[in-house]
Every structure is written in C-alpha cells, then in structure tokens.
Amino acid sequence: MEKRNGKALLPIAVFVVLYLGLGILFEYGLNIEMGFYKIPVVVIFLAALLVACVQNRALNMKDKLAVMGKGISDPNIITMIIIFMLSGIFVGIVGRTSAESVAYFILSLVPPQFAVVVLFVVSCFVSLAMGTSVGTITLIVPIGIAVAKVSGFNLPVCIGSVMSGAMFGDNLSFISDTTIAACNGQGCEMKDKFKENFFIALPAAIVSIIILYILSVKNYNGGFIKEKYELIQIIPYILVLAGGIIGFNVFLVLLTGILSGSIIMIATGMVAPTDLLGNMGTGAAGMFETSMVAILVASICALIKEYGGFAALLHWIKKVFKGRKGGLLGMGLLVGLMDISTANNTVAIVMANPIAKEMSKEYGISSKKAASILDTFSCVFQGILPYGAQMLVAVSAAASLGETVSAFEILPMLLYPYMLLISSLVFIAFGKEKQE
C-alpha cells in the first residue's frame, strides 16, 4: 500500500496562504493597482519549495535534490518549456498590429448592428491564434470601447463580449500556455484535447452569441467604426490555427508561424530586421516566469509525491467523489480552487497536473478528457475572478481611455464563462467514454 502523509501537502498550503494573503493585502488593503500581479510568484514558489525541502528528515538533502531532478527531467516538463518559449517568440513577432487588422477586417464585413457579436468573434479568433487571453483583452478592449462610443452599445456589454471571446480562445488555442500545460501534464496530444474541448465550448459560444445580440441590438444608434487594416498580417494566425487543427506537430506549427510572421512583418515594412530579433527576445522573455513556475512546481510536486502527500489527497478525494463522473467533477473543482488561490489559470493547471494524473488512473479517465477538464474549469474560474489579470487589464484599459467601469458591472456580462460552466457540467453528467 502506498504511503499516505497529509502533512506533505504543507508546501501547497504555504504557497496559497502567502500568495492569496499578500494579494488581498496589496489589492484591497493597500489599494495597489493590480496588486495580485505585484507579487513575484517565483519567490512564493521558492518559499514553498524551501518548506518541502525542510520536511521529511528521513531523506538527506542529496536524496531530495535527486527527487527534484527526476521531477524536472520529465519529458513533458522539458517539452512544455520549449513550447512556452516558441509561443512567446511567435506572439512577439506578430504583435499588436496583426490583431488589430483581424478586428477591423471582420468589423468591416459585418453589419454594424452586430458589432458586439463581432467583438466576441474577433476576440475568439485573436486569442485562439495568439494563445493569450490577457494579450487579446489588452488589444481588443480599446476597440470595444470605441465601438461602444460610436454605436451606442452598453460599455460593460462590449467589454464583457471581448473578455468572453478571449477566454474561448485561451481555452482552445494550441499555443495557449494553459493548453500546453494541461496536455503535457496529462500526456495527451493537443489535437485530441482540442476535439474533446471543442464540443464543450461550441454550445457555450453559440448561446453566448445569441444572448449578446439580444442585449446589444436594442441600443444600436446607427453609428459604425472603420479603420485601415492589412489582410496579409492575418496569414501567420491562420497558418498556426490550421496547422494545429489538422494535427501537425506543435513544434512545426509554431516554427511555421514564426517564419511566416517574420517574412510578412519585414516585407510589409512593419518592423526592421534588427527590431524583429528584439521582439523575438521580448516575446520569449515574457514566458520566463511561466517556465520557472513549471520547473519549481515540478520540484515541489516530486517531493510531495515522494513524501506521500498525493496519496493522502487522492484518498480524501475518493471519499468525497464517487465514480468516474465524480472524479471528473472533483478534478474540475480541484483546479478551480487552485485558480481562486493563485489568480492564474496556468499556475493552477501546473499545480493540479500531478494530482489530476493520479486521479485519472484511479477513476479511469482518459488523458485527453483530464486535460480538457483542467483547461476548461481553470478558464471558467479565471474568466470571472474580479481580481484576475483579465478583469484588471480590462478595467485598466477602459480607465486609460477615460472610461470608468467597475469589475462588478462587467461580471454579469461575462456570458461565455457562465455558459461554459453549464456546458461542462452537462458534459460530465451525460458524456460517455470507453476507459483507456
């Protein structure tokens, strides 16, 4: 019988208390803007790792380092980090102008009374291609605000539409850090996870579009927005998206996007060759913290598993959640609680991965379904957190343009995360699958 030791979970508790406690203090006690994101998550994880190293005197430090090394050397961790870097380089190359071209191109094609729905669809596409909800919100919220001013649409509805679409893409994108973390953590192909996720996300997106149209169309005043765009800048997005859906190797897909994006950005004069290299470096640097988190969490989780912490946690989970459907729900709630604690869906998935993998074995859940549940539930919770980066960036973008809107005005308009939760619960309740 595998040893069980609940005390081995102490490093996770230390991380949650420090990160959540300091975040609440900074954000609400000291009124620091984006207070949660002023906390160096790597430092907090180092503190948790130190706690893990101090535990269990039966092992000397050399043995503990060997355990950590084994955890870090997992092929899935190495693959994850390389993909993180390539994804960052791709986003660094295509940049802001490509996303704006997508937005203005689609807005030009559709009657202006459908502009709020278009904002949702544009955000879906941009986030799906860029793999970042925060980046998408940063780029598209100013366009949403312009649409609201010109067309008379309700501002919280426009911002909620952008945020909802951004979470759709974040959940499904082949180069999203959440997808990378979930798929590599569970050991499944991205295309398989995409197919599993798509049939959960699509009904939620369709219902969201219908409700957004109903909420917005009555406020339309006849105005419309028109800006220049460069269609050629959309090509790298389409190549990455198509390659991922077809099922090409993720490294090949990303390298194709990087190469095509580089050629197009230089050929159109959007960037000088020397600046392009700098943008690549900036994009890769943006993934350094995420990569370090993956390494530190792999080290912490390797020690916790060695000490018997995961065996204890799995024992408690099995007492509460019965059967395969209960296992799926427990897995979703597990990553949701991690996300509430960290306000970062990628970190939540990385932390939940090893526990979820053990749960998959116990409950007979396939790796693609486990990856789908982890990514979906993390996006549901992250999408509606008042203190999440997505909400803070949206409110901040509005304020920078002279518009005052609170998180609690936007929250009721975040239709897609709510619909995704309902769709996920239906999927768990009625979905069928042969055990692997």
CSV table of C-alpha atoms in Angstrom, one decimal:
chain,number,residue,atom,x,y,z
A,1,MET,CA,0.0,0.0,0.0
A,2,GLU,CA,1.3,3.4,-1.0
A,3,LYS,CA,2.2,5.6,2.0
A,4,ARG,CA,-0.1,8.5,2.8
A,5,ASN,CA,1.0,11.6,4.6
A,6,GLY,CA,-1.3,14.6,4.7
A,7,LYS,CA,1.4,16.8,6.2
A,8,ALA,CA,3.4,16.5,3.0
A,9,LEU,CA,0.8,18.9,1.4
A,10,LEU,CA,2.1,21.7,3.6
A,11,PRO,CA,4.1,23.4,0.8
A,12,ILE,CA,0.9,23.9,-1.2
A,13,ALA,CA,-0.8,25.4,1.8
A,14,VAL,CA,2.1,27.7,2.4
A,15,PHE,CA,2.0,28.9,-1.2
A,16,VAL,CA,-1.8,29.5,-1.2
A,17,VAL,CA,-1.7,31.4,2.2
A,18,LEU,CA,1.3,33.6,1.1
A,19,TYR,CA,0.1,34.3,-2.4
A,20,LEU,CA,-3.6,34.8,-1.7
A,21,GLY,CA,-2.9,36.7,1.6
A,22,LEU,CA,-0.4,39.1,0.1
A,23,GLY,CA,-2.6,39.5,-3.0
A,24,ILE,CA,-5.7,40.5,-0.9
A,25,LEU,CA,-3.5,42.8,1.2
A,26,PHE,CA,-1.9,44.6,-1.8
A,27,GLU,CA,-5.2,44.8,-3.9
A,28,TYR,CA,-7.7,45.7,-1.2
A,29,GLY,CA,-5.8,46.6,1.9
A,30,LEU,CA,-3.2,48.9,0.3
A,31,ASN,CA,-5.2,49.7,-2.8
A,32,ILE,CA,-2.3,48.9,-5.1
A,33,GLU,CA,-3.4,48.7,-8.7
A,34,MET,CA,-3.2,45.1,-10.0
A,35,GLY,CA,-1.9,44.2,-6.5
A,36,PHE,CA,-2.0,40.4,-7.2
A,37,TYR,CA,0.4,40.8,-10.0
A,38,LYS,CA,2.9,42.8,-8.0
A,39,ILE,CA,3.7,39.6,-6.0
A,40,PRO,CA,6.6,37.7,-7.5
A,41,VAL,CA,5.1,34.3,-7.9
A,42,VAL,CA,8.5,32.7,-8.4
A,43,VAL,CA,9.6,33.9,-5.0
A,44,ILE,CA,6.5,32.5,-3.3
A,45,PHE,CA,7.1,29.1,-5.0
A,46,LEU,CA,10.7,29.2,-3.8
A,47,ALA,CA,9.4,29.7,-0.3
A,48,ALA,CA,7.1,26.7,-0.7
A,49,LEU,CA,10.0,24.6,-2.1
A,50,LEU,CA,12.1,25.5,0.9
A,51,VAL,CA,9.3,24.2,3.2
A,52,ALA,CA,9.2,21.0,1.1
A,53,CYS,CA,13.0,20.6,1.5
A,54,VAL,CA,12.9,21.0,5.2
A,55,GLN,CA,10.2,18.3,5.6
A,56,ASN,CA,10.9,14.6,5.9
A,57,ARG,CA,14.2,14.2,7.8
A,58,ALA,CA,14.3,10.5,6.7
A,59,LEU,CA,15.8,11.8,3.4
A,60,ASN,CA,19.0,13.8,3.3
A,61,MET,CA,19.4,16.9,1.1
A,62,LYS,CA,21.2,15.0,-1.6
A,63,ASP,CA,18.4,12.5,-1.9
A,64,LYS,CA,15.9,15.3,-2.1
A,65,LEU,CA,17.8,17.0,-4.9
A,66,ALA,CA,17.7,13.7,-6.7
A,67,VAL,CA,14.0,13.5,-6.3
A,68,MET,CA,13.6,17.1,-7.6
A,69,GLY,CA,15.9,16.5,-10.5
A,70,LYS,CA,13.8,13.5,-11.5
A,71,GLY,CA,10.7,15.6,-11.4
A,72,ILE,CA,12.2,18.4,-13.5
A,73,SER,CA,13.6,16.0,-16.1
A,74,ASP,CA,10.2,14.6,-17.0
A,75,PRO,CA,10.0,14.9,-20.8
A,76,ASN,CA,6.6,16.6,-20.5
A,77,ILE,CA,8.2,19.4,-18.4
A,78,ILE,CA,11.0,19.9,-21.0
A,79,THR,CA,8.5,19.9,-23.9
A,80,MET,CA,6.3,22.3,-22.1
A,81,ILE,CA,9.1,24.8,-21.5
A,82,ILE,CA,10.3,24.7,-25.2
A,83,ILE,CA,6.7,25.3,-26.4
A,84,PHE,CA,6.3,28.2,-24.0
A,85,MET,CA,9.4,29.8,-25.5
A,86,LEU,CA,8.3,29.3,-29.1
A,87,SER,CA,4.8,30.6,-28.3
A,88,GLY,CA,6.3,33.7,-26.8
A,89,ILE,CA,8.5,34.3,-29.8
A,90,PHE,CA,5.5,33.9,-32.1
A,91,VAL,CA,3.4,36.4,-30.2
A,92,GLY,CA,6.4,38.8,-30.0
A,93,ILE,CA,6.7,38.7,-33.8
A,94,VAL,CA,3.1,39.2,-34.9
A,95,GLY,CA,2.4,41.8,-32.2
A,96,ARG,CA,-0.4,44.4,-31.8
A,97,THR,CA,-0.9,45.4,-35.4
A,98,SER,CA,-1.8,41.9,-36.7
A,99,ALA,CA,-4.5,41.5,-34.0
A,100,GLU,CA,-6.0,45.0,-34.8
A,101,SER,CA,-6.0,44.1,-38.5
A,102,VAL,CA,-8.1,41.0,-37.7
A,103,ALA,CA,-10.6,43.1,-35.7
A,104,TYR,CA,-11.1,45.9,-38.2
A,105,PHE,CA,-11.3,43.4,-41.1
A,106,ILE,CA,-14.1,41.4,-39.5
A,107,LEU,CA,-15.9,44.6,-38.4
A,108,SER,CA,-15.8,45.8,-42.0
A,109,LEU,CA,-17.5,42.7,-43.2
A,110,VAL,CA,-20.5,42.5,-40.8
A,111,PRO,CA,-23.4,45.0,-40.5
A,112,PRO,CA,-22.6,47.4,-37.6
A,113,GLN,CA,-25.7,46.4,-35.6
A,114,PHE,CA,-23.9,43.1,-35.0
A,115,ALA,CA,-20.7,44.8,-33.7
A,116,VAL,CA,-20.9,43.4,-30.1
A,117,VAL,CA,-21.2,39.9,-31.5
A,118,VAL,CA,-18.3,40.7,-33.8
A,119,LEU,CA,-16.2,41.8,-30.8
A,120,PHE,CA,-16.8,38.3,-29.3
A,121,VAL,CA,-15.9,36.5,-32.5
A,122,VAL,CA,-12.8,38.7,-33.1
A,123,SER,CA,-11.6,38.1,-29.6
A,124,CYS,CA,-12.2,34.3,-30.0
A,125,PHE,CA,-10.1,34.3,-33.2
A,126,VAL,CA,-7.3,36.5,-31.9
A,127,SER,CA,-7.0,34.6,-28.6
A,128,LEU,CA,-7.2,31.3,-30.5
A,129,ALA,CA,-4.3,32.4,-32.7
A,130,MET,CA,-2.2,34.3,-30.1
A,131,GLY,CA,-2.8,31.9,-27.2
A,132,THR,CA,-3.3,34.6,-24.6
A,133,SER,CA,-6.5,36.0,-23.2
A,134,VAL,CA,-4.7,38.9,-21.4
A,135,GLY,CA,-3.0,39.9,-24.6
A,136,THR,CA,-6.2,39.7,-26.5
A,137,ILE,CA,-8.1,41.8,-23.9
A,138,THR,CA,-5.3,44.4,-24.0
A,139,LEU,CA,-5.5,44.7,-27.8
A,140,ILE,CA,-9.3,44.5,-28.3
A,141,VAL,CA,-10.9,46.2,-25.3
A,142,PRO,CA,-9.8,49.7,-26.7
A,143,ILE,CA,-11.6,48.7,-30.0
A,144,GLY,CA,-14.6,47.6,-28.0
A,145,ILE,CA,-14.7,51.0,-26.1
A,146,ALA,CA,-14.6,52.8,-29.5
A,147,VAL,CA,-17.4,50.7,-30.8
A,148,ALA,CA,-19.5,51.5,-27.6
A,149,LYS,CA,-18.9,55.2,-28.0
A,150,VAL,CA,-19.7,55.3,-31.8
A,151,SER,CA,-22.6,52.8,-31.9
A,152,GLY,CA,-24.4,53.4,-28.5
A,153,PHE,CA,-23.9,49.9,-27.2
A,154,ASN,CA,-23.6,49.4,-23.4
A,155,LEU,CA,-19.9,49.6,-22.4
A,156,PRO,CA,-20.0,46.6,-19.9
A,157,VAL,CA,-21.6,44.5,-22.6
A,158,CYS,CA,-18.9,45.4,-25.1
A,159,ILE,CA,-16.1,44.7,-22.6
A,160,GLY,CA,-17.8,41.5,-21.4
A,161,SER,CA,-18.0,40.4,-25.0
A,162,VAL,CA,-14.3,40.9,-25.5
A,163,MET,CA,-13.4,39.1,-22.3
A,164,SER,CA,-15.7,36.2,-23.1
A,165,GLY,CA,-14.2,35.7,-26.5
A,166,ALA,CA,-10.7,36.0,-25.1
A,167,MET,CA,-11.4,33.1,-22.7
A,168,PHE,CA,-12.9,31.0,-25.5
A,169,GLY,CA,-9.6,31.2,-27.4
A,170,ASP,CA,-7.5,30.8,-24.3
A,171,ASN,CA,-9.3,27.5,-23.6
A,172,LEU,CA,-8.9,26.1,-27.1
A,173,SER,CA,-5.7,27.6,-28.5
A,174,PHE,CA,-2.9,25.2,-29.5
A,175,ILE,CA,-0.3,27.7,-28.3
A,176,SER,CA,-2.1,28.9,-25.1
A,177,ASP,CA,0.1,28.2,-22.0
A,178,THR,CA,-3.0,26.6,-20.4
A,179,THR,CA,-3.3,24.1,-23.3
A,180,ILE,CA,0.4,23.4,-23.3
A,181,ALA,CA,0.4,22.9,-19.5
A,182,ALA,CA,-2.7,20.7,-19.5
A,183,CYS,CA,-1.7,18.5,-22.5
A,184,ASN,CA,1.9,17.9,-21.5
A,185,GLY,CA,1.0,17.5,-17.8
A,186,GLN,CA,-1.5,14.8,-18.7
A,187,GLY,CA,0.4,13.3,-21.6
A,188,CYS,CA,-2.0,13.8,-24.5
A,189,GLU,CA,-1.9,15.2,-28.0
A,190,MET,CA,-3.1,18.8,-28.4
A,191,LYS,CA,-5.4,17.9,-31.3
A,192,ASP,CA,-7.1,15.2,-29.1
A,193,LYS,CA,-7.7,17.7,-26.3
A,194,PHE,CA,-8.9,20.3,-28.8
A,195,LYS,CA,-11.6,17.9,-30.1
A,196,GLU,CA,-12.6,17.0,-26.6
A,197,ASN,CA,-12.8,20.7,-25.6
A,198,PHE,CA,-14.5,21.9,-28.8
A,199,PHE,CA,-17.8,20.1,-28.2
A,200,ILE,CA,-17.9,21.6,-24.7
A,201,ALA,CA,-17.0,25.1,-25.8
A,202,LEU,CA,-19.1,25.4,-29.0
A,203,PRO,CA,-22.6,25.2,-27.4
A,204,ALA,CA,-21.4,27.7,-24.8
A,205,ALA,CA,-20.2,30.1,-27.5
A,206,ILE,CA,-23.4,29.8,-29.6
A,207,VAL,CA,-25.6,30.6,-26.6
A,208,SER,CA,-23.4,33.5,-25.6
A,209,ILE,CA,-23.6,35.0,-29.1
A,210,ILE,CA,-27.4,34.8,-29.1
A,211,ILE,CA,-27.7,36.5,-25.7
A,212,LEU,CA,-25.1,39.1,-26.6
A,213,TYR,CA,-27.1,40.0,-29.7
A,214,ILE,CA,-30.3,40.3,-27.7
A,215,LEU,CA,-28.6,42.5,-25.1
A,216,SER,CA,-27.0,44.8,-27.6
A,217,VAL,CA,-29.1,45.3,-30.7
A,218,LYS,CA,-31.8,47.4,-29.0
A,219,ASN,CA,-29.1,50.0,-28.1
A,220,TYR,CA,-27.7,50.5,-31.6
A,221,ASN,CA,-27.8,54.2,-32.7
A,222,GLY,CA,-26.7,53.8,-36.3
A,223,GLY,CA,-23.0,54.6,-35.9
A,224,PHE,CA,-20.2,52.5,-37.0
A,225,ILE,CA,-16.4,52.3,-36.7
A,226,LYS,CA,-14.0,52.0,-39.7
A,227,GLU,CA,-10.2,51.7,-39.6
A,228,LYS,CA,-7.5,50.6,-42.0
A,229,TYR,CA,-6.2,47.0,-41.9
A,230,GLU,CA,-3.6,44.8,-43.6
A,231,LEU,CA,-5.0,41.4,-44.6
A,232,ILE,CA,-1.6,39.9,-45.1
A,233,GLN,CA,-0.9,40.2,-41.4
A,234,ILE,CA,-3.6,37.7,-40.7
A,235,ILE,CA,-1.7,34.9,-42.5
A,236,PRO,CA,0.5,33.7,-39.6
A,237,TYR,CA,-2.5,33.3,-37.4
A,238,ILE,CA,-4.4,31.3,-40.0
A,239,LEU,CA,-1.3,29.0,-40.6
A,240,VAL,CA,-0.9,28.3,-36.8
A,241,LEU,CA,-4.6,27.7,-36.3
A,242,ALA,CA,-5.0,25.5,-39.4
A,243,GLY,CA,-1.8,23.5,-38.6
A,244,GLY,CA,-2.9,22.8,-35.0
A,245,ILE,CA,-6.4,21.7,-36.1
A,246,ILE,CA,-5.0,19.4,-38.8
A,247,GLY,CA,-2.8,17.9,-36.2
A,248,PHE,CA,0.7,18.8,-37.3
A,249,ASN,CA,3.5,18.6,-34.8
A,250,VAL,CA,3.2,21.6,-32.4
A,251,PHE,CA,6.9,22.5,-32.9
A,252,LEU,CA,6.4,22.5,-36.7
A,253,VAL,CA,3.3,24.6,-36.4
A,254,LEU,CA,5.0,27.2,-34.2
A,255,LEU,CA,8.1,27.4,-36.4
A,256,THR,CA,5.9,27.9,-39.4
A,257,GLY,CA,4.1,30.8,-37.7
A,258,ILE,CA,7.4,32.3,-36.6
A,259,LEU,CA,8.9,32.1,-40.1
A,260,SER,CA,5.8,33.4,-41.9
A,261,GLY,CA,5.3,36.1,-39.4
A,262,SER,CA,8.9,37.2,-39.7
A,263,ILE,CA,8.8,37.3,-43.5
A,264,ILE,CA,5.5,39.2,-43.6
A,265,MET,CA,6.4,41.8,-40.9
A,266,ILE,CA,9.7,42.6,-42.7
A,267,ALA,CA,8.3,42.5,-46.3
A,268,THR,CA,5.5,44.9,-45.3
A,269,GLY,CA,7.9,47.3,-43.6
A,270,MET,CA,6.1,46.9,-40.2
A,271,VAL,CA,9.4,46.2,-38.5
A,272,ALA,CA,13.1,46.4,-39.2
A,273,PRO,CA,15.1,43.1,-39.2
A,274,THR,CA,17.1,44.2,-36.1
A,275,ASP,CA,13.9,45.1,-34.3
A,276,LEU,CA,12.4,41.8,-35.2
A,277,LEU,CA,15.1,40.0,-33.3
A,278,GLY,CA,14.4,42.2,-30.3
A,279,ASN,CA,10.7,41.4,-30.5
A,280,MET,CA,11.5,37.7,-30.5
A,281,GLY,CA,13.6,38.1,-27.4
A,282,THR,CA,10.9,40.2,-25.7
A,283,GLY,CA,8.3,37.5,-26.5
A,284,ALA,CA,10.5,34.7,-25.2
A,285,ALA,CA,11.3,36.7,-22.1
A,286,GLY,CA,7.6,37.1,-21.4
A,287,MET,CA,7.5,33.3,-20.9
A,288,PHE,CA,10.4,33.1,-18.5
A,289,GLU,CA,8.3,33.4,-15.4
A,290,THR,CA,5.9,30.7,-16.6
A,291,SER,CA,8.8,28.4,-17.4
A,292,MET,CA,10.3,28.9,-14.0
A,293,VAL,CA,7.0,28.2,-12.3
A,294,ALA,CA,6.8,24.9,-14.3
A,295,ILE,CA,10.3,24.0,-13.0
A,296,LEU,CA,9.6,24.9,-9.4
A,297,VAL,CA,6.2,23.2,-9.3
A,298,ALA,CA,7.7,20.1,-10.8
A,299,SER,CA,10.3,20.1,-8.0
A,300,ILE,CA,7.7,20.7,-5.2
A,301,CYS,CA,5.3,18.1,-6.6
A,302,ALA,CA,8.1,15.5,-6.9
A,303,LEU,CA,8.9,15.9,-3.2
A,304,ILE,CA,5.2,15.9,-2.1
A,305,LYS,CA,4.6,12.7,-4.1
A,306,GLU,CA,7.7,11.1,-2.6
A,307,TYR,CA,6.6,12.0,0.9
A,308,GLY,CA,3.1,10.5,0.3
A,309,GLY,CA,1.1,13.8,0.0
A,310,PHE,CA,-0.6,13.0,-3.2
A,311,ALA,CA,-1.6,9.6,-2.0
A,312,ALA,CA,-3.3,11.2,1.0
A,313,LEU,CA,-5.0,13.8,-1.1
A,314,LEU,CA,-6.3,11.2,-3.5
A,315,HIS,CA,-7.6,9.1,-0.6
A,316,TRP,CA,-9.6,12.1,0.6
A,317,ILE,CA,-10.9,12.9,-2.9
A,318,LYS,CA,-12.1,9.3,-3.3
A,319,LYS,CA,-14.1,9.6,-0.1
A,320,VAL,CA,-16.0,12.6,-1.4
A,321,PHE,CA,-16.3,12.0,-5.1
A,322,LYS,CA,-17.6,8.6,-6.2
A,323,GLY,CA,-17.4,7.0,-9.6
A,324,ARG,CA,-15.9,8.4,-12.8
A,325,LYS,CA,-18.3,11.4,-13.1
A,326,GLY,CA,-17.5,12.3,-9.5
A,327,GLY,CA,-13.8,12.1,-10.4
A,328,LEU,CA,-14.2,14.5,-13.4
A,329,LEU,CA,-16.1,16.9,-11.2
A,330,GLY,CA,-13.5,16.6,-8.4
A,331,MET,CA,-10.8,17.3,-10.9
A,332,GLY,CA,-12.6,20.4,-12.2
A,333,LEU,CA,-13.2,21.7,-8.6
A,334,LEU,CA,-9.6,21.0,-7.7
A,335,VAL,CA,-8.1,23.2,-10.5
A,336,GLY,CA,-10.9,25.8,-9.8
A,337,LEU,CA,-9.8,26.1,-6.2
A,338,MET,CA,-6.1,26.4,-7.3
A,339,ASP,CA,-7.1,29.1,-9.7
A,340,ILE,CA,-9.1,31.1,-7.0
A,341,SER,CA,-6.0,30.8,-4.8
A,342,THR,CA,-3.4,31.9,-7.4
A,343,ALA,CA,-5.5,34.0,-9.8
A,344,ASN,CA,-3.5,32.4,-12.6
A,345,ASN,CA,-5.0,29.6,-14.7
A,346,THR,CA,-1.7,28.3,-16.0
A,347,VAL,CA,-0.2,28.1,-12.5
A,348,ALA,CA,-3.4,26.4,-11.3
A,349,ILE,CA,-3.1,23.7,-14.0
A,350,VAL,CA,0.6,23.2,-13.4
A,351,MET,CA,-0.1,22.7,-9.7
A,352,ALA,CA,-3.1,20.4,-10.3
A,353,ASN,CA,-1.5,18.3,-13.0
A,354,PRO,CA,0.3,15.6,-10.9
A,355,ILE,CA,-2.8,15.2,-8.6
A,356,ALA,CA,-5.1,15.0,-11.7
A,357,LYS,CA,-2.9,12.4,-13.3
A,358,GLU,CA,-3.2,10.2,-10.2
A,359,MET,CA,-6.9,10.8,-10.2
A,360,SER,CA,-7.1,9.7,-13.9
A,361,LYS,CA,-5.6,6.4,-13.1
A,362,GLU,CA,-7.9,5.8,-10.1
A,363,TYR,CA,-11.1,6.9,-11.9
A,364,GLY,CA,-10.4,5.5,-15.4
A,365,ILE,CA,-10.3,9.0,-17.0
A,366,SER,CA,-8.5,9.4,-20.4
A,367,SER,CA,-5.6,11.8,-20.6
A,368,LYS,CA,-7.4,13.9,-23.2
A,369,LYS,CA,-10.5,14.2,-21.1
A,370,ALA,CA,-8.5,15.1,-18.0
A,371,ALA,CA,-6.6,17.8,-19.9
A,372,SER,CA,-9.9,19.1,-21.3
A,373,ILE,CA,-11.5,19.3,-17.8
A,374,LEU,CA,-8.4,21.0,-16.3
A,375,ASP,CA,-8.2,23.6,-19.0
A,376,THR,CA,-11.9,24.3,-19.2
A,377,PHE,CA,-12.6,24.7,-15.4
A,378,SER,CA,-9.5,26.8,-15.0
A,379,CYS,CA,-10.8,29.1,-17.7
A,380,VAL,CA,-14.2,29.2,-16.2
A,381,PHE,CA,-12.9,30.4,-12.8
A,382,GLN,CA,-10.2,32.7,-14.3
A,383,GLY,CA,-12.7,34.3,-16.6
A,384,ILE,CA,-14.9,35.6,-13.7
A,385,LEU,CA,-12.3,36.4,-11.0
A,386,PRO,CA,-12.8,40.1,-10.0
A,387,TYR,CA,-9.0,40.1,-9.2
A,388,GLY,CA,-7.9,38.1,-12.2
A,389,ALA,CA,-5.5,39.6,-14.7
A,390,GLN,CA,-8.1,39.5,-17.4
A,391,MET,CA,-10.5,41.7,-15.4
A,392,LEU,CA,-7.8,44.0,-14.1
A,393,VAL,CA,-6.4,44.6,-17.5
A,394,ALA,CA,-9.9,45.3,-19.0
A,395,VAL,CA,-10.8,47.8,-16.3
A,396,SER,CA,-7.3,49.5,-16.6
A,397,ALA,CA,-7.6,49.7,-20.4
A,398,ALA,CA,-11.0,51.4,-20.0
A,399,ALA,CA,-9.6,53.9,-17.4
A,400,SER,CA,-6.7,54.8,-19.7
A,401,LEU,CA,-9.2,55.9,-22.3
A,402,GLY,CA,-11.2,57.9,-19.8
A,403,GLU,CA,-14.0,55.4,-19.2
A,404,THR,CA,-14.9,54.4,-15.7
A,405,VAL,CA,-16.3,50.9,-15.3
A,406,SER,CA,-16.1,48.5,-12.4
A,407,ALA,CA,-15.4,44.8,-12.3
A,408,PHE,CA,-18.9,44.3,-10.8
A,409,GLU,CA,-20.6,46.0,-13.7
A,410,ILE,CA,-18.7,43.7,-16.2
A,411,LEU,CA,-19.2,40.4,-14.2
A,412,PRO,CA,-22.9,39.9,-15.2
A,413,MET,CA,-21.9,40.4,-18.9
A,414,LEU,CA,-19.2,37.6,-18.8
A,415,LEU,CA,-21.6,35.2,-20.5
A,416,TYR,CA,-19.2,32.7,-22.0
A,417,PRO,CA,-17.6,31.6,-18.8
A,418,TYR,CA,-21.0,31.0,-17.2
A,419,MET,CA,-22.3,29.1,-20.3
A,420,LEU,CA,-19.0,27.1,-20.4
A,421,LEU,CA,-19.6,26.0,-16.8
A,422,ILE,CA,-23.1,24.8,-17.6
A,423,SER,CA,-21.8,23.1,-20.7
A,424,SER,CA,-19.0,21.4,-18.8
A,425,LEU,CA,-21.4,20.1,-16.1
A,426,VAL,CA,-23.7,18.7,-18.8
A,427,PHE,CA,-20.7,17.1,-20.4
A,428,ILE,CA,-19.7,15.5,-17.1
A,429,ALA,CA,-23.2,14.3,-16.3
A,430,PHE,CA,-24.1,12.8,-19.7
A,431,GLY,CA,-20.8,12.3,-21.5
A,432,LYS,CA,-19.7,8.7,-22.2
A,433,GLU,CA,-16.3,7.3,-22.9
A,434,LYS,CA,-14.5,4.0,-23.0
A,435,GLN,CA,-11.9,3.6,-20.3
A,436,GLU,CA,-8.3,3.6,-21.6
